[in-house]
Tab-separated table of C-alpha atoms and ligand atoms in Angstrom:
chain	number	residue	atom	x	y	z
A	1	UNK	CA	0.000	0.000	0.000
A	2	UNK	CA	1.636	3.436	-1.025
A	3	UNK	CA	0.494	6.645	0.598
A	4	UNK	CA	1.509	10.125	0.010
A	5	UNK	CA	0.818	13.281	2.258
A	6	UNK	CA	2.500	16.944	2.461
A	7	UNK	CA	3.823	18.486	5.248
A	8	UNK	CA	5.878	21.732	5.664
A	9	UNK	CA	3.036	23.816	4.005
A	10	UNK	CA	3.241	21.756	0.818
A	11	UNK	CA	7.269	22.170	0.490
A	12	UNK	CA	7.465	18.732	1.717
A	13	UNK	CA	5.688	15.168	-0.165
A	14	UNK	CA	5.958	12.013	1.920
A	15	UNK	CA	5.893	8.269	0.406
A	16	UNK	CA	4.888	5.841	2.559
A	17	UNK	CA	4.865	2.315	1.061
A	18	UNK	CA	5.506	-1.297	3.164
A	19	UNK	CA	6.227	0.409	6.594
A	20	UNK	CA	8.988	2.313	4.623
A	21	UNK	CA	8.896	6.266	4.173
A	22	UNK	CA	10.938	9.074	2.327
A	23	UNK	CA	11.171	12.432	2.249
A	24	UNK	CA	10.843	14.890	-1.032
A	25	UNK	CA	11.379	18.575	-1.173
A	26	UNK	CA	9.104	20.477	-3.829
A	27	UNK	CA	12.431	21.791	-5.119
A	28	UNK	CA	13.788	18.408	-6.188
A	29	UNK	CA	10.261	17.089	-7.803
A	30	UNK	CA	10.234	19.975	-9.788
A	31	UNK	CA	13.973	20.263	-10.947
A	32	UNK	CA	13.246	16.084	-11.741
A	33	UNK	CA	10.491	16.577	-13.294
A	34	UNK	CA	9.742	13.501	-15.933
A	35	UNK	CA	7.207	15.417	-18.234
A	36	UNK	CA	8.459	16.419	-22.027
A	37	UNK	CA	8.277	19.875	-21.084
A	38	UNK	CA	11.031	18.986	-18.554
A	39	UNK	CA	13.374	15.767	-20.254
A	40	UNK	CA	13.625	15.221	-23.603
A	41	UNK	CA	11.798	12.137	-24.063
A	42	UNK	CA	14.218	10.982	-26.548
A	43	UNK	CA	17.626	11.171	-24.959
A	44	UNK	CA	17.055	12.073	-21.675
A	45	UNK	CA	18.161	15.467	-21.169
A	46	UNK	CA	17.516	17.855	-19.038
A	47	UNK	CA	15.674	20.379	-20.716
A	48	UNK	CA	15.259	23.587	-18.176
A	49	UNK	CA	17.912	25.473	-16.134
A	50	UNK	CA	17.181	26.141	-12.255
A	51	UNK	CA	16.338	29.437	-13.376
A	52	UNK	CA	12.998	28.375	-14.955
A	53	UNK	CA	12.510	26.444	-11.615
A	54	UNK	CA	10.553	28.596	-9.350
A	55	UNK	CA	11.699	29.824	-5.994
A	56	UNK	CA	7.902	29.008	-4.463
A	57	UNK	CA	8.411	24.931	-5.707
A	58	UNK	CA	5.391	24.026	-2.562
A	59	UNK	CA	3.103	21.170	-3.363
A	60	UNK	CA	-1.381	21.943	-3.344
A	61	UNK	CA	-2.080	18.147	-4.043
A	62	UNK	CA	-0.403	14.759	-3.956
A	63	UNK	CA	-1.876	11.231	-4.981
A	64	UNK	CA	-1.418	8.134	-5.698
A	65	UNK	CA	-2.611	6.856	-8.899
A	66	UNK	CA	-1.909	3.472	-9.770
A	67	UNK	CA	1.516	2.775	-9.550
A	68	UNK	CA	2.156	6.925	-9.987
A	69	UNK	CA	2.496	9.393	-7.963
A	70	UNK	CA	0.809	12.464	-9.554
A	71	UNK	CA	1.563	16.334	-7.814
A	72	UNK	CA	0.582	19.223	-8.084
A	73	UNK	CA	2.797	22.788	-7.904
A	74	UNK	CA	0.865	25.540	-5.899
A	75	UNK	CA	2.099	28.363	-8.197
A	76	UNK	CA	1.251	27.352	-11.620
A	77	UNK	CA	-0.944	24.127	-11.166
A	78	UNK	CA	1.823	22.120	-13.121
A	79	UNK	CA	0.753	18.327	-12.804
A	80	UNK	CA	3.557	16.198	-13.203
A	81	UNK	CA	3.855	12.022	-12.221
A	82	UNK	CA	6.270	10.062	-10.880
A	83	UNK	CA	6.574	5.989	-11.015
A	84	UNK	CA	6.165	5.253	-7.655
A	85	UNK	CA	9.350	2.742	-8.176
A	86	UNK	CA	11.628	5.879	-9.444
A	87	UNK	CA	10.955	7.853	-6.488
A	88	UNK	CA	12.101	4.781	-3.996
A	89	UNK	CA	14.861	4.313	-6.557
A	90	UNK	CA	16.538	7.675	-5.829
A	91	UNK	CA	14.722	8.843	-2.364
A	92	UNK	CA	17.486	10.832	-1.039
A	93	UNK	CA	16.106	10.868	2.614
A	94	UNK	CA	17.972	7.708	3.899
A	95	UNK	CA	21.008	7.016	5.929
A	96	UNK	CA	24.440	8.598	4.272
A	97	UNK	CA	27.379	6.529	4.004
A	98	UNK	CA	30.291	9.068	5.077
A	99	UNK	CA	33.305	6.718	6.257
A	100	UNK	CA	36.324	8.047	4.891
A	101	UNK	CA	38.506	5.484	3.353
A	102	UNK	CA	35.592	3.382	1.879
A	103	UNK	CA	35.776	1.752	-1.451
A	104	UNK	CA	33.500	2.606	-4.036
A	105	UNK	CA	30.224	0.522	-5.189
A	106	UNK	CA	31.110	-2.702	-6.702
A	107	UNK	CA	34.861	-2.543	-5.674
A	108	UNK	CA	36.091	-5.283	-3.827
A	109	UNK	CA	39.839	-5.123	-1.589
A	110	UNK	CA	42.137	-7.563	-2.613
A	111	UNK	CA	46.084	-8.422	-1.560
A	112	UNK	CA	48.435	-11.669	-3.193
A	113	UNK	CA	45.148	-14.486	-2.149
A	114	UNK	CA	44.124	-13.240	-5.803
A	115	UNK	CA	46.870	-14.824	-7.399
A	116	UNK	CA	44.752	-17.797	-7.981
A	117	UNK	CA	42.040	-16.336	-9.663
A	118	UNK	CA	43.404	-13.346	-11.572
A	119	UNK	CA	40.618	-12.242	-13.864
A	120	UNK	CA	40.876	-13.373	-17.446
A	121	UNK	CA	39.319	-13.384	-20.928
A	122	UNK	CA	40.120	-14.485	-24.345
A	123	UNK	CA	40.302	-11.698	-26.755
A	124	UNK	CA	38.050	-13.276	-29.687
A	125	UNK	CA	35.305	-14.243	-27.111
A	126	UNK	CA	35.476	-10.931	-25.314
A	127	UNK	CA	34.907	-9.862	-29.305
A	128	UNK	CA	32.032	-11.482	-29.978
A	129	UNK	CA	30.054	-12.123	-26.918
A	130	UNK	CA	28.540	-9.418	-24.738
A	131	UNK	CA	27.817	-12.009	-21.699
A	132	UNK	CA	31.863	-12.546	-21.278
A	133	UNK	CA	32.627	-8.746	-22.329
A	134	UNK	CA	30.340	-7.858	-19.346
A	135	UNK	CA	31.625	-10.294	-17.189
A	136	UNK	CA	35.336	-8.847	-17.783
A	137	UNK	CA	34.152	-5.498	-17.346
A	138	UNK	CA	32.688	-6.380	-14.161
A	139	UNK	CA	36.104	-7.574	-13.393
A	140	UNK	CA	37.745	-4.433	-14.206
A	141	UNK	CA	35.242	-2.336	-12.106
A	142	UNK	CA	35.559	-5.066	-9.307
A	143	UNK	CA	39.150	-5.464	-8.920
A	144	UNK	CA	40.669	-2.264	-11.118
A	145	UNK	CA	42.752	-4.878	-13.801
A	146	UNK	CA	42.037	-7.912	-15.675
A	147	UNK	CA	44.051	-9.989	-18.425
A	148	UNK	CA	43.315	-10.810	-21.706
A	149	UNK	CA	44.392	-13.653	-23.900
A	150	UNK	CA	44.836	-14.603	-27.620
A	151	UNK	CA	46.178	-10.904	-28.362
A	152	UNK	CA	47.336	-11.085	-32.085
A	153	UNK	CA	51.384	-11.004	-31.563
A	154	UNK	CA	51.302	-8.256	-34.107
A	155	UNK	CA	52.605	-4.458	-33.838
A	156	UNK	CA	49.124	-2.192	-31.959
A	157	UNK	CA	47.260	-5.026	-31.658
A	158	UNK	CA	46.652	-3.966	-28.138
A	159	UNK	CA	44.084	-1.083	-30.089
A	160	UNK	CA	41.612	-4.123	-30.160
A	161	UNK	CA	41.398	-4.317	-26.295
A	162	UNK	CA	40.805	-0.624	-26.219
A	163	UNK	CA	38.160	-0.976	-28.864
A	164	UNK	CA	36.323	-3.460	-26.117
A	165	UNK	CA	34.710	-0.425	-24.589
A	166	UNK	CA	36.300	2.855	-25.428
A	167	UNK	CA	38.905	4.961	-26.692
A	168	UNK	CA	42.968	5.454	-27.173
A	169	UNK	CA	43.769	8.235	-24.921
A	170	UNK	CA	46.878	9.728	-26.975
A	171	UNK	CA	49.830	11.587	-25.169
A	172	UNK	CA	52.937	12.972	-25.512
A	173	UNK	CA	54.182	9.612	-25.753
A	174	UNK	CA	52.535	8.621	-28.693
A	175	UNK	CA	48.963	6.402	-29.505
A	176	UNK	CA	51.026	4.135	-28.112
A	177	UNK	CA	54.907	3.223	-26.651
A	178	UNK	CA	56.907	0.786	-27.025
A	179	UNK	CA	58.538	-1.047	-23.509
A	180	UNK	CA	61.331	-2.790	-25.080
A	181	UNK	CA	64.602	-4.286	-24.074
A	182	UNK	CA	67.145	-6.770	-25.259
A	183	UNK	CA	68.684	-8.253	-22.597
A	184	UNK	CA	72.443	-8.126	-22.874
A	185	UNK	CA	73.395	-11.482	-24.387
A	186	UNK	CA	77.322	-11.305	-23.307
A	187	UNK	CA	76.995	-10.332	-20.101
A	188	UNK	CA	74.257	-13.075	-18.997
A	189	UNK	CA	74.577	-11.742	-15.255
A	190	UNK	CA	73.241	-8.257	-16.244
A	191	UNK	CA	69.950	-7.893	-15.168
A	192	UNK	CA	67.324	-5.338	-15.697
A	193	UNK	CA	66.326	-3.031	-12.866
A	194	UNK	CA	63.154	-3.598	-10.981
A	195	UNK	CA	60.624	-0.869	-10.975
A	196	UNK	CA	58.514	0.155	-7.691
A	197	UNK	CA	55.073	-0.592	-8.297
A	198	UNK	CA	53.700	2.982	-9.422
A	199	UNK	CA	50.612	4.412	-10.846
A	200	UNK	CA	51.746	5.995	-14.291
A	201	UNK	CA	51.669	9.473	-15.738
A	202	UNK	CA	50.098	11.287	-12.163
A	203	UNK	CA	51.867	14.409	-13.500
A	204	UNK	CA	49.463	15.060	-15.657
A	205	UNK	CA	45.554	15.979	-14.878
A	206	UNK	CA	43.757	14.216	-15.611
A	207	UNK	CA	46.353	11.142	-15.214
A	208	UNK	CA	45.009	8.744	-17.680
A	209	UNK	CA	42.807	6.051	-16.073
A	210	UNK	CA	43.507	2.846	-18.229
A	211	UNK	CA	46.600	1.601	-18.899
A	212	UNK	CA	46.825	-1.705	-21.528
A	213	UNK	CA	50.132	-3.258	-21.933
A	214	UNK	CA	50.341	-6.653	-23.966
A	215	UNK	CA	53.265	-8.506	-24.886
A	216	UNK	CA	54.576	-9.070	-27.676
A	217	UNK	CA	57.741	-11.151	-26.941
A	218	UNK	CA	59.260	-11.973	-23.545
A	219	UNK	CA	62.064	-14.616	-24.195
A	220	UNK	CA	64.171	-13.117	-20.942
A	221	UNK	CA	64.038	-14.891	-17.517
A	222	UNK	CA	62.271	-12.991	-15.156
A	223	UNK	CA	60.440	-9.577	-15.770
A	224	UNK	CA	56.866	-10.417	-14.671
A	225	UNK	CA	54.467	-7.799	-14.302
A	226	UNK	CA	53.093	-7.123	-10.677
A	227	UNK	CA	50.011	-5.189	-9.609
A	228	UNK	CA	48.765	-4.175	-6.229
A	229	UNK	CA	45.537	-2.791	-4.773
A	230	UNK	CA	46.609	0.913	-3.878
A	231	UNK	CA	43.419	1.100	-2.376
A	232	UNK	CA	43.613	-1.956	-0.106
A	233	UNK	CA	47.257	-0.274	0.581
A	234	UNK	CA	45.561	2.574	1.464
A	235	UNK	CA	42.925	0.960	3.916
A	236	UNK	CA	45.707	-0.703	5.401
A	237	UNK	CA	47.457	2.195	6.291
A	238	UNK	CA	44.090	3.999	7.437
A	239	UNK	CA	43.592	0.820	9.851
A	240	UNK	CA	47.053	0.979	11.328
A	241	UNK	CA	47.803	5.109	11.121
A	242	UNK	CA	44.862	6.874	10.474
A	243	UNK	CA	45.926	10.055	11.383
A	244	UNK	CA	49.077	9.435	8.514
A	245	UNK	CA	46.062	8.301	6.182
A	246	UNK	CA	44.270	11.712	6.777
A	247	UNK	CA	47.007	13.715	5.971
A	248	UNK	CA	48.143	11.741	2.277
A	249	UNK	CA	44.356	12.547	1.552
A	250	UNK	CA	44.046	16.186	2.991
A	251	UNK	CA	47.593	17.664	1.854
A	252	UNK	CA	48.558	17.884	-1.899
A	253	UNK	CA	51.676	16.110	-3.652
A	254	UNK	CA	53.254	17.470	-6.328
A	255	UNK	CA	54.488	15.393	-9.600
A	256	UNK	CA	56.249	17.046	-12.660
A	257	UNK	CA	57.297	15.682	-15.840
A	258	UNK	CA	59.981	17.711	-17.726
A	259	UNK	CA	62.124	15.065	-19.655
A	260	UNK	CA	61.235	16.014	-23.101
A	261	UNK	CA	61.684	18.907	-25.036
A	262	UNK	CA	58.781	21.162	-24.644
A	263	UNK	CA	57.583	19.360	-22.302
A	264	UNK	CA	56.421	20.729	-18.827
A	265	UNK	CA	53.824	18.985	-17.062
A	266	UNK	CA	52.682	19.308	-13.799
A	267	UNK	CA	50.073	18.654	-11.220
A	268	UNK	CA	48.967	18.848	-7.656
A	269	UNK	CA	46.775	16.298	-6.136
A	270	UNK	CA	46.178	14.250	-2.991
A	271	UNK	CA	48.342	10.708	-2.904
A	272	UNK	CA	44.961	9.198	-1.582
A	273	UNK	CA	42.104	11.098	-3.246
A	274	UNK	CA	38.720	10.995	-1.103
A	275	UNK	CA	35.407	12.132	-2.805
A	276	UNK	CA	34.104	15.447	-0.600
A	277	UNK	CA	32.148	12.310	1.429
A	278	UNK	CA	34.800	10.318	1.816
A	279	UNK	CA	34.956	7.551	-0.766
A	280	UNK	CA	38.187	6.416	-2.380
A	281	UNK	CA	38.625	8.157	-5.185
A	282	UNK	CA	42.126	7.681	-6.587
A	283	UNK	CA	45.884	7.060	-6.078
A	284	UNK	CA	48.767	8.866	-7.290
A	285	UNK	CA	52.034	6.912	-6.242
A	286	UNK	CA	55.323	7.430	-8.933
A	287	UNK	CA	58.579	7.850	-6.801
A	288	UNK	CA	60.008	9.088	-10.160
A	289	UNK	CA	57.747	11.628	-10.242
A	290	UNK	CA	56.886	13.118	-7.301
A	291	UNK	CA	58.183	16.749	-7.470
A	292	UNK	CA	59.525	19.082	-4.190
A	293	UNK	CA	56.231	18.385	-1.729
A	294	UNK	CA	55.323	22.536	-0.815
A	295	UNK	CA	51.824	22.204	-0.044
A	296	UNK	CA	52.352	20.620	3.546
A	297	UNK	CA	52.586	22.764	6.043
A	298	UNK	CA	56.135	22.895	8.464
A	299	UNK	CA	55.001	21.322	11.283
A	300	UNK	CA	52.916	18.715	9.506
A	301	UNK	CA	55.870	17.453	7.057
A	302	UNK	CA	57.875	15.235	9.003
A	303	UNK	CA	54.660	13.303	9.653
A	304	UNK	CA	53.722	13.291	6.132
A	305	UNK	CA	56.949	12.212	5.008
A	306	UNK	CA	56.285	9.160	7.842
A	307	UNK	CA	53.170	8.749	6.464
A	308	UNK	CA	54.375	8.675	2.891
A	309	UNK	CA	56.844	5.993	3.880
A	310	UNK	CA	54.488	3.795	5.230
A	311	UNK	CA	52.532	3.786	2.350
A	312	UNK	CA	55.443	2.983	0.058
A	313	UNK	CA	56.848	0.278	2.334
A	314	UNK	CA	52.771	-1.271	2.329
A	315	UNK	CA	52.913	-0.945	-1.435
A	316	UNK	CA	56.534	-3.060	-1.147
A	317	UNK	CA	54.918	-5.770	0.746
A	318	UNK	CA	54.436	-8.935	-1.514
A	319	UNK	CA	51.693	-9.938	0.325
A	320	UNK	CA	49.648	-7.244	-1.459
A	321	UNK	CA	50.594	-7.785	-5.036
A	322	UNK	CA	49.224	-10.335	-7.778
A	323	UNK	CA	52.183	-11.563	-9.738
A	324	UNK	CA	51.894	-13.165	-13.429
A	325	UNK	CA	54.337	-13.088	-16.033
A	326	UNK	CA	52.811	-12.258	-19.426
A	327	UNK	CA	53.154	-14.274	-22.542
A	328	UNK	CA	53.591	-12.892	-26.175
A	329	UNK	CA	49.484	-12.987	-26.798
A	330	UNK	CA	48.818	-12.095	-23.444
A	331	UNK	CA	48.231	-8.132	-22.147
A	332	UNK	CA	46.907	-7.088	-18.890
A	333	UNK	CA	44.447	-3.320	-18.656
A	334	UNK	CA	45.035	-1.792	-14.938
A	335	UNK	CA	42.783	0.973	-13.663
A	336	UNK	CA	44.938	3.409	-13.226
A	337	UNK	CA	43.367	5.279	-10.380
A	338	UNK	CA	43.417	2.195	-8.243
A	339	UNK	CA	45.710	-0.283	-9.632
A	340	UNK	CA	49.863	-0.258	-9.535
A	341	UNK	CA	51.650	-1.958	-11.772
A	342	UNK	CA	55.090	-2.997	-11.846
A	343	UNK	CA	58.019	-5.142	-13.469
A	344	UNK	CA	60.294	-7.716	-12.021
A	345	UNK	CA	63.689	-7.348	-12.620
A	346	UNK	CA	65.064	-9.947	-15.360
A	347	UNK	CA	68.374	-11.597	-16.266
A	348	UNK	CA	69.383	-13.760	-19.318
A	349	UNK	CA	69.487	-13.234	-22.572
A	350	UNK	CA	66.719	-12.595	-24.522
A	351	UNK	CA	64.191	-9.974	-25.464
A	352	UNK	CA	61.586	-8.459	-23.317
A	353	UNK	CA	58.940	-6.137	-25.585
A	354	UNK	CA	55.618	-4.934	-24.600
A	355	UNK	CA	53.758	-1.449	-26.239
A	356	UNK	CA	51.379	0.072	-24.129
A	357	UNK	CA	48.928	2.735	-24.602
A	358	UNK	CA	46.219	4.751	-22.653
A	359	UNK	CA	42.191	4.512	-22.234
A	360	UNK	CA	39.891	6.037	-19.934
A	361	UNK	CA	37.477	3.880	-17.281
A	362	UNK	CA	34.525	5.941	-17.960
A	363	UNK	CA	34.269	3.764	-21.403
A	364	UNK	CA	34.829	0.773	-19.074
A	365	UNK	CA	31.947	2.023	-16.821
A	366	UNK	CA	29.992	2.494	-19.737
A	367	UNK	CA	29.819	-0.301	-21.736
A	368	UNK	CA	29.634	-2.579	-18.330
A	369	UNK	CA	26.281	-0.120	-17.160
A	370	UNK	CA	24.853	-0.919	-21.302
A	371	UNK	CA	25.803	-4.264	-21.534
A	372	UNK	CA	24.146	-4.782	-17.721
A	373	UNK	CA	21.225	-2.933	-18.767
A	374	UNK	CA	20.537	-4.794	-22.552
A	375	UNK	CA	21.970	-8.280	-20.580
A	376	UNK	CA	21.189	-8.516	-17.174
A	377	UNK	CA	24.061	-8.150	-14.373
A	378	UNK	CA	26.948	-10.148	-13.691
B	401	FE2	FE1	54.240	2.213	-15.612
């Protein structure tokens, strides 16, 4: 049974429906308004600005009509209906979730127990049905990277992963760069550095938010590729320093770029990056980048620097990071808000070459929200 009344001299409707009830100002029902004159039927859109909302927004009747709830404005006698089902879907008069340091909808934490189940899917399937392409999205938006399989070992075929569900974000770097290195066959001791696990490019703003690196060749011994939750990292440090946690999130870093010619990028953001109500948002971790910190005050630096440590020693810890060593045919796509990557130092001879390019997660987001809607969730 669904009941509405007003209150607050008609500024205020209340639903009532299975011992549940929520609040609506007159403000919002108007500025939400589903009529024609207020959405384009056709794509959605918002078709007013606040400014042909007006200030008196009060309420002179409110029923319930089948399974619509049909008001009235005082001031002009507009009728407009709701579905009774859209107004539960986004009543705003319910408990707020405001614990800093939480992960967003859908994300799930995860440390080195994932090595056994790192998420996976065959290029040509991924290709041709939307079931698995959802799936793998899901993946992505789940646990911020994923793999993919049966990559044609040929020069930018990594385009055909970005062409899953969005866009080559080009940079100074190119559409896309090459990782290559032949492993000094004379000296077989050499071996090739290690790199800290690092979110890329945080220099610039926005950073890009995909990364896609497939292998083409990887003959050497060693170099697997590494990633690590940075925000399960940063959780963990919240748990055991929270007062280090707050200050990565409330104090800027700074991160430059300035290796090319004409090149002169930089930006200042958070480390950890909290929404305004306290959701993780994103992290910015590059060792090589990070430029002269200046936005922390004096007497707050030594602890940021202790914080700062502590993060970096967390992200050091194997027993946060996946480890898999890619294949030629094989690429892995990291989210790069969330997700650091890294590579294993190698030895031998032989010849280690990856390209990589950019994307953006909003076309991940995307396609996953189309595909769920045409297909049904995961
Ligand atoms: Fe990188």
């Amino acid at each position: 049974m669904t009941t509405v009344t007003l209150e607050a001299e008609g500024s205020v409707l209340i639903l009532r429906d299975g011992g549940d009830q929520w609040r609506f100002h007159g403000v919002w029902l108007r500025d939400n308004a589903q009529d024609p004159a207020t959405r384009d039927p056709g794509n959605g859109q918002r078709l007013i600005t606040l400014a042909d909302v007006p200030q008196d927004c009060r309420l002179s009747d409110a029923q319930v009509i089948g399974d619509q709830v049909q008001i009235t404005f005082a001031r002009d006698a507009k009728v407009v209906q709701f579905a009774t089902h859209w107004l539960i879907a986004h009543a705003y008069d319910r408990t707020q979730d405001d614990t800093p340091g939480r992960l967003p909808l859908g994300q799930t934490a995860w440390d080195s127990t994932l090595s056994d189940a790192v998420p996976v899917g065959a290029l040509d399937v991924l290709k041709t049905d939307p079931n698995a392409l959802r799936d793998w999205l899901a993946n992505m938006r789940r646990y911020g990277f994923a793999k993919v399989t049966g990559v044609p070992v040929t020069e930018g075929s990594l385009f055909e992963i970005v062409a899953l569900f969005g866009y080559v974000r080009e940079t100074n770097y190119g559409r896309l760069f090459e990782v290559r290195t032949e492993v000094n066959p004379v000296n077989l001791a050499y071996t090739g550095l290690g790199l800290q696990a690092h979110t890329d490019n945080p220099y610039r703003d926005p950073q890009p938010t995909v990364q896609v690196l497939a292998c083409l060749e990887n003959s050497a011994k060693g170099g697997e590729n590494m990633v690590v939750d940075g925000f399960a990292v940063a959780r963990r440090l919240q748990a055991e320093d929270p007062v280090g946690f707050d200050l990565l999130t409330r104090y800027c870093a700074r991160f430059s770029y300035t290796g090319s010619a004409g090149m002169a990028l930089h930006s200042r953001r958070p480390m950890i990056e909290l929404t305004p109500d306290g959701e993780l948002q994103a992290i910015r971790f590059n060792a090589r980048s990070v430029a002269p910190l200046v936005d922390v005050p004096f007497d707050q630096m030594e602890a940021y620097y202790a914080a700062y440590r502590r993060l970096s020693a967390l992200i050091d810890d194997p027993a946060m990071e996946v480890q898999f060593k890619l294949a030629s045919g094989e690429a892995f796509v990291v989210d790069n808000t969330r997700v650091l990557h890294a590579r294993k130092g190698y030895a031998g001879a032989g010849t280690r070459w990856l390209q990589g390019c950019y994307a953006d997660r909003d076309g991940i987001l995307s396609t996953l929200a189309a595909l769920e809607a045409a297909h049904g969730p995961t």
